Amino acid sequence: MPGVHAILSPSAAHRWMNCTAAPRLEEKAEDKGSTYAEEGTLAHAYCALKLKEFLGRDTSGEHAEIDELNEKYHTGEMDEYTDTYFTIVMEKYNAARQKTRDAQLLVEVRLDFSKYT
C-alpha cells in the first residue's frame, strides 16, 4: 500500500509496546531500503493481487508494484508461496463465514487505531 507507515503501526506493535520510545526514534532513522525489502514488496503485491482479483476489487496499485519489481525478483517459488498464502487466507475467511455470515475480508484497507493508541 503506498504512503507513509503509521507511527504506531499494528505490525510493529511488538516493538512499541515493549519500548515506547521506539516509534519516535525510528521516525528519525533514514529508511534506505534493501533488495530484501523490494522482494518482500513484490511478494506482498502478489498476495494482495490474488485476493483482490478473487473479490473483484481494483488491483491497479498491485499491478504498478509488480510491473516495477517483477523482472528483478519474481520466481516460481514466489508463485508457490503466494498461492499458499491465498489458500490459507481463503480457508480462514470461509471458516469465519461459517460462524458469522457477514464476515468480511479486507485487503489493504487502512485502519485508524489512533483512538486506541
PDB file of C-alpha atoms in Angstrom:
ATOM      1  CA  MET A   1       0.000   0.000   0.000  1.00  0.00           C
ATOM      2  CA  PRO A   2       1.536   3.287  -0.985  1.00  0.00           C
ATOM      3  CA  GLY A   3       2.116   6.009   1.544  1.00  0.00           C
ATOM      4  CA  VAL A   4       3.808   6.509   4.851  1.00  0.00           C
ATOM      5  CA  HIS A   5       3.538   3.897   7.548  1.00  0.00           C
ATOM      6  CA  ALA A   6       1.680   4.750  10.722  1.00  0.00           C
ATOM      7  CA  ILE A   7       3.810   5.813  13.683  1.00  0.00           C
ATOM      8  CA  LEU A   8       2.144   3.125  15.816  1.00  0.00           C
ATOM      9  CA  SER A   9       1.586   0.533  13.121  1.00  0.00           C
ATOM     10  CA  PRO A  10      -0.055  -2.713  14.230  1.00  0.00           C
ATOM     11  CA  SER A  11       2.674  -4.731  12.503  1.00  0.00           C
ATOM     12  CA  ALA A  12       5.277  -3.100  14.774  1.00  0.00           C
ATOM     13  CA  ALA A  13       3.226  -3.352  17.981  1.00  0.00           C
ATOM     14  CA  HIS A  14       5.641  -5.926  19.401  1.00  0.00           C
ATOM     15  CA  ARG A  15       8.285  -3.189  19.332  1.00  0.00           C
ATOM     16  CA  TRP A  16       6.410  -0.127  20.516  1.00  0.00           C
ATOM     17  CA  MET A  17       4.548  -1.970  23.261  1.00  0.00           C
ATOM     18  CA  ASN A  18       7.889  -3.025  24.751  1.00  0.00           C
ATOM     19  CA  CYS A  19       9.800   0.176  24.004  1.00  0.00           C
ATOM     20  CA  THR A  20       7.529   3.196  23.921  1.00  0.00           C
ATOM     21  CA  ALA A  21      10.336   5.415  22.601  1.00  0.00           C
ATOM     22  CA  ALA A  22      10.915   3.208  19.533  1.00  0.00           C
ATOM     23  CA  PRO A  23       8.404   4.857  17.164  1.00  0.00           C
ATOM     24  CA  ARG A  24       9.851   8.347  17.629  1.00  0.00           C
ATOM     25  CA  LEU A  25      13.438   7.057  17.391  1.00  0.00           C
ATOM     26  CA  GLU A  26      12.619   5.087  14.216  1.00  0.00           C
ATOM     27  CA  GLU A  27      10.947   8.151  12.756  1.00  0.00           C
ATOM     28  CA  LYS A  28      14.356   9.870  12.644  1.00  0.00           C
ATOM     29  CA  ALA A  29      16.173   6.950  11.021  1.00  0.00           C
ATOM     30  CA  GLU A  30      16.564   7.026   7.246  1.00  0.00           C
ATOM     31  CA  ASP A  31      14.876   4.101   5.501  1.00  0.00           C
ATOM     32  CA  LYS A  32      17.492   3.035   2.984  1.00  0.00           C
ATOM     33  CA  GLY A  33      15.524   0.013   1.838  1.00  0.00           C
ATOM     34  CA  SER A  34      17.151  -3.194   0.629  1.00  0.00           C
ATOM     35  CA  THR A  35      16.817  -5.853  -2.008  1.00  0.00           C
ATOM     36  CA  TYR A  36      15.101  -7.987   0.623  1.00  0.00           C
ATOM     37  CA  ALA A  37      12.516  -5.272   1.220  1.00  0.00           C
ATOM     38  CA  GLU A  38      11.930  -4.925  -2.524  1.00  0.00           C
ATOM     39  CA  GLU A  39      11.447  -8.669  -2.903  1.00  0.00           C
ATOM     40  CA  GLY A  40       9.051  -8.618   0.048  1.00  0.00           C
ATOM     41  CA  THR A  41       7.155  -5.740  -1.530  1.00  0.00           C
ATOM     42  CA  LEU A  42       6.735  -7.777  -4.713  1.00  0.00           C
ATOM     43  CA  ALA A  43       5.539 -10.859  -2.812  1.00  0.00           C
ATOM     44  CA  HIS A  44       3.161  -8.681  -0.814  1.00  0.00           C
ATOM     45  CA  ALA A  45       1.780  -7.181  -4.033  1.00  0.00           C
ATOM     46  CA  TYR A  46       1.173 -10.659  -5.463  1.00  0.00           C
ATOM     47  CA  CYS A  47      -0.647 -11.742  -2.293  1.00  0.00           C
ATOM     48  CA  ALA A  48      -2.895  -8.675  -2.343  1.00  0.00           C
ATOM     49  CA  LEU A  49      -3.444  -9.043  -6.098  1.00  0.00           C
ATOM     50  CA  LYS A  50      -4.652 -12.634  -5.773  1.00  0.00           C
ATOM     51  CA  LEU A  51      -7.097 -11.766  -3.011  1.00  0.00           C
ATOM     52  CA  LYS A  52      -8.360  -8.589  -4.672  1.00  0.00           C
ATOM     53  CA  GLU A  53      -8.844 -10.336  -8.020  1.00  0.00           C
ATOM     54  CA  PHE A  54     -10.899 -13.027  -6.285  1.00  0.00           C
ATOM     55  CA  LEU A  55     -13.001 -10.341  -4.587  1.00  0.00           C
ATOM     56  CA  GLY A  56     -13.360  -8.298  -7.792  1.00  0.00           C
ATOM     57  CA  ARG A  57     -11.595  -5.244  -6.383  1.00  0.00           C
ATOM     58  CA  ASP A  58      -9.289  -2.693  -8.015  1.00  0.00           C
ATOM     59  CA  THR A  59      -5.760  -4.049  -8.455  1.00  0.00           C
ATOM     60  CA  SER A  60      -4.067  -1.096 -10.145  1.00  0.00           C
ATOM     61  CA  GLY A  61      -1.784  -0.418  -7.168  1.00  0.00           C
ATOM     62  CA  GLU A  62      -0.629  -4.014  -7.061  1.00  0.00           C
ATOM     63  CA  HIS A  63      -0.046  -4.088 -10.816  1.00  0.00           C
ATOM     64  CA  ALA A  64       2.104  -0.951 -10.551  1.00  0.00           C
ATOM     65  CA  GLU A  65       4.322  -2.539  -7.869  1.00  0.00           C
ATOM     66  CA  ILE A  66       4.517  -5.808  -9.799  1.00  0.00           C
ATOM     67  CA  ASP A  67       5.437  -4.021 -13.029  1.00  0.00           C
ATOM     68  CA  GLU A  68       8.222  -2.182 -11.226  1.00  0.00           C
ATOM     69  CA  LEU A  69       9.783  -5.170  -9.425  1.00  0.00           C
ATOM     70  CA  ASN A  70       8.728  -8.318 -11.279  1.00  0.00           C
ATOM     71  CA  GLU A  71      11.644  -8.707 -13.668  1.00  0.00           C
ATOM     72  CA  LYS A  72      14.196  -8.329 -10.887  1.00  0.00           C
ATOM     73  CA  TYR A  73      12.657 -10.549  -8.167  1.00  0.00           C
ATOM     74  CA  HIS A  74       9.891 -12.816  -9.457  1.00  0.00           C
ATOM     75  CA  THR A  75      10.453 -16.583  -9.190  1.00  0.00           C
ATOM     76  CA  GLY A  76       8.364 -19.714  -9.469  1.00  0.00           C
ATOM     77  CA  GLU A  77       8.901 -20.191  -5.746  1.00  0.00           C
ATOM     78  CA  MET A  78       7.224 -16.829  -5.127  1.00  0.00           C
ATOM     79  CA  ASP A  79       4.193 -18.050  -7.074  1.00  0.00           C
ATOM     80  CA  GLU A  80       4.052 -21.145  -4.869  1.00  0.00           C
ATOM     81  CA  TYR A  81       4.179 -19.357  -1.531  1.00  0.00           C
ATOM     82  CA  THR A  82       1.806 -16.589  -2.585  1.00  0.00           C
ATOM     83  CA  ASP A  83      -0.637 -19.273  -3.782  1.00  0.00           C
ATOM     84  CA  THR A  84      -0.282 -20.946  -0.373  1.00  0.00           C
ATOM     85  CA  TYR A  85      -0.937 -17.595   1.304  1.00  0.00           C
ATOM     86  CA  PHE A  86      -4.087 -17.120  -0.796  1.00  0.00           C
ATOM     87  CA  THR A  87      -5.328 -20.616   0.099  1.00  0.00           C
ATOM     88  CA  ILE A  88      -4.775 -20.114   3.832  1.00  0.00           C
ATOM     89  CA  VAL A  89      -6.480 -16.699   3.841  1.00  0.00           C
ATOM     90  CA  MET A  90      -9.468 -18.099   1.956  1.00  0.00           C
ATOM     91  CA  GLU A  91      -9.729 -21.066   4.344  1.00  0.00           C
ATOM     92  CA  LYS A  92      -9.762 -18.690   7.320  1.00  0.00           C
ATOM     93  CA  TYR A  93     -12.257 -16.397   5.601  1.00  0.00           C
ATOM     94  CA  ASN A  94     -14.591 -19.289   4.792  1.00  0.00           C
ATOM     95  CA  ALA A  95     -14.308 -20.583   8.358  1.00  0.00           C
ATOM     96  CA  ALA A  96     -15.208 -17.109   9.648  1.00  0.00           C
ATOM     97  CA  ARG A  97     -18.223 -17.009   7.309  1.00  0.00           C
ATOM     98  CA  GLN A  98     -19.399 -20.340   8.744  1.00  0.00           C
ATOM     99  CA  LYS A  99     -19.578 -18.684  12.167  1.00  0.00           C
ATOM    100  CA  THR A 100     -20.623 -15.203  11.052  1.00  0.00           C
ATOM    101  CA  ARG A 101     -22.430 -14.795   7.740  1.00  0.00           C
ATOM    102  CA  ASP A 102     -21.475 -11.118   7.470  1.00  0.00           C
ATOM    103  CA  ALA A 103     -17.728 -11.718   7.951  1.00  0.00           C
ATOM    104  CA  GLN A 104     -15.668  -9.503   5.674  1.00  0.00           C
ATOM    105  CA  LEU A 105     -12.307  -9.972   4.020  1.00  0.00           C
ATOM    106  CA  LEU A 106     -10.442  -6.668   3.984  1.00  0.00           C
ATOM    107  CA  VAL A 107      -7.345  -6.429   1.796  1.00  0.00           C
ATOM    108  CA  GLU A 108      -5.012  -3.459   2.142  1.00  0.00           C
ATOM    109  CA  VAL A 109      -7.540  -1.302   3.942  1.00  0.00           C
ATOM    110  CA  ARG A 110      -6.036   1.426   6.080  1.00  0.00           C
ATOM    111  CA  LEU A 111      -7.475   1.376   9.594  1.00  0.00           C
ATOM    112  CA  ASP A 112      -7.291   4.241  12.064  1.00  0.00           C
ATOM    113  CA  PHE A 113      -6.284   2.958  15.505  1.00  0.00           C
ATOM    114  CA  SER A 114      -5.406   6.416  16.858  1.00  0.00           C
ATOM    115  CA  LYS A 115      -8.400   6.330  19.203  1.00  0.00           C
ATOM    116  CA  TYR A 116      -6.789   3.338  20.944  1.00  0.00           C
ATOM    117  CA  THR A 117      -3.079   4.045  20.676  1.00  0.00           C
TER     118      THR A 117
END
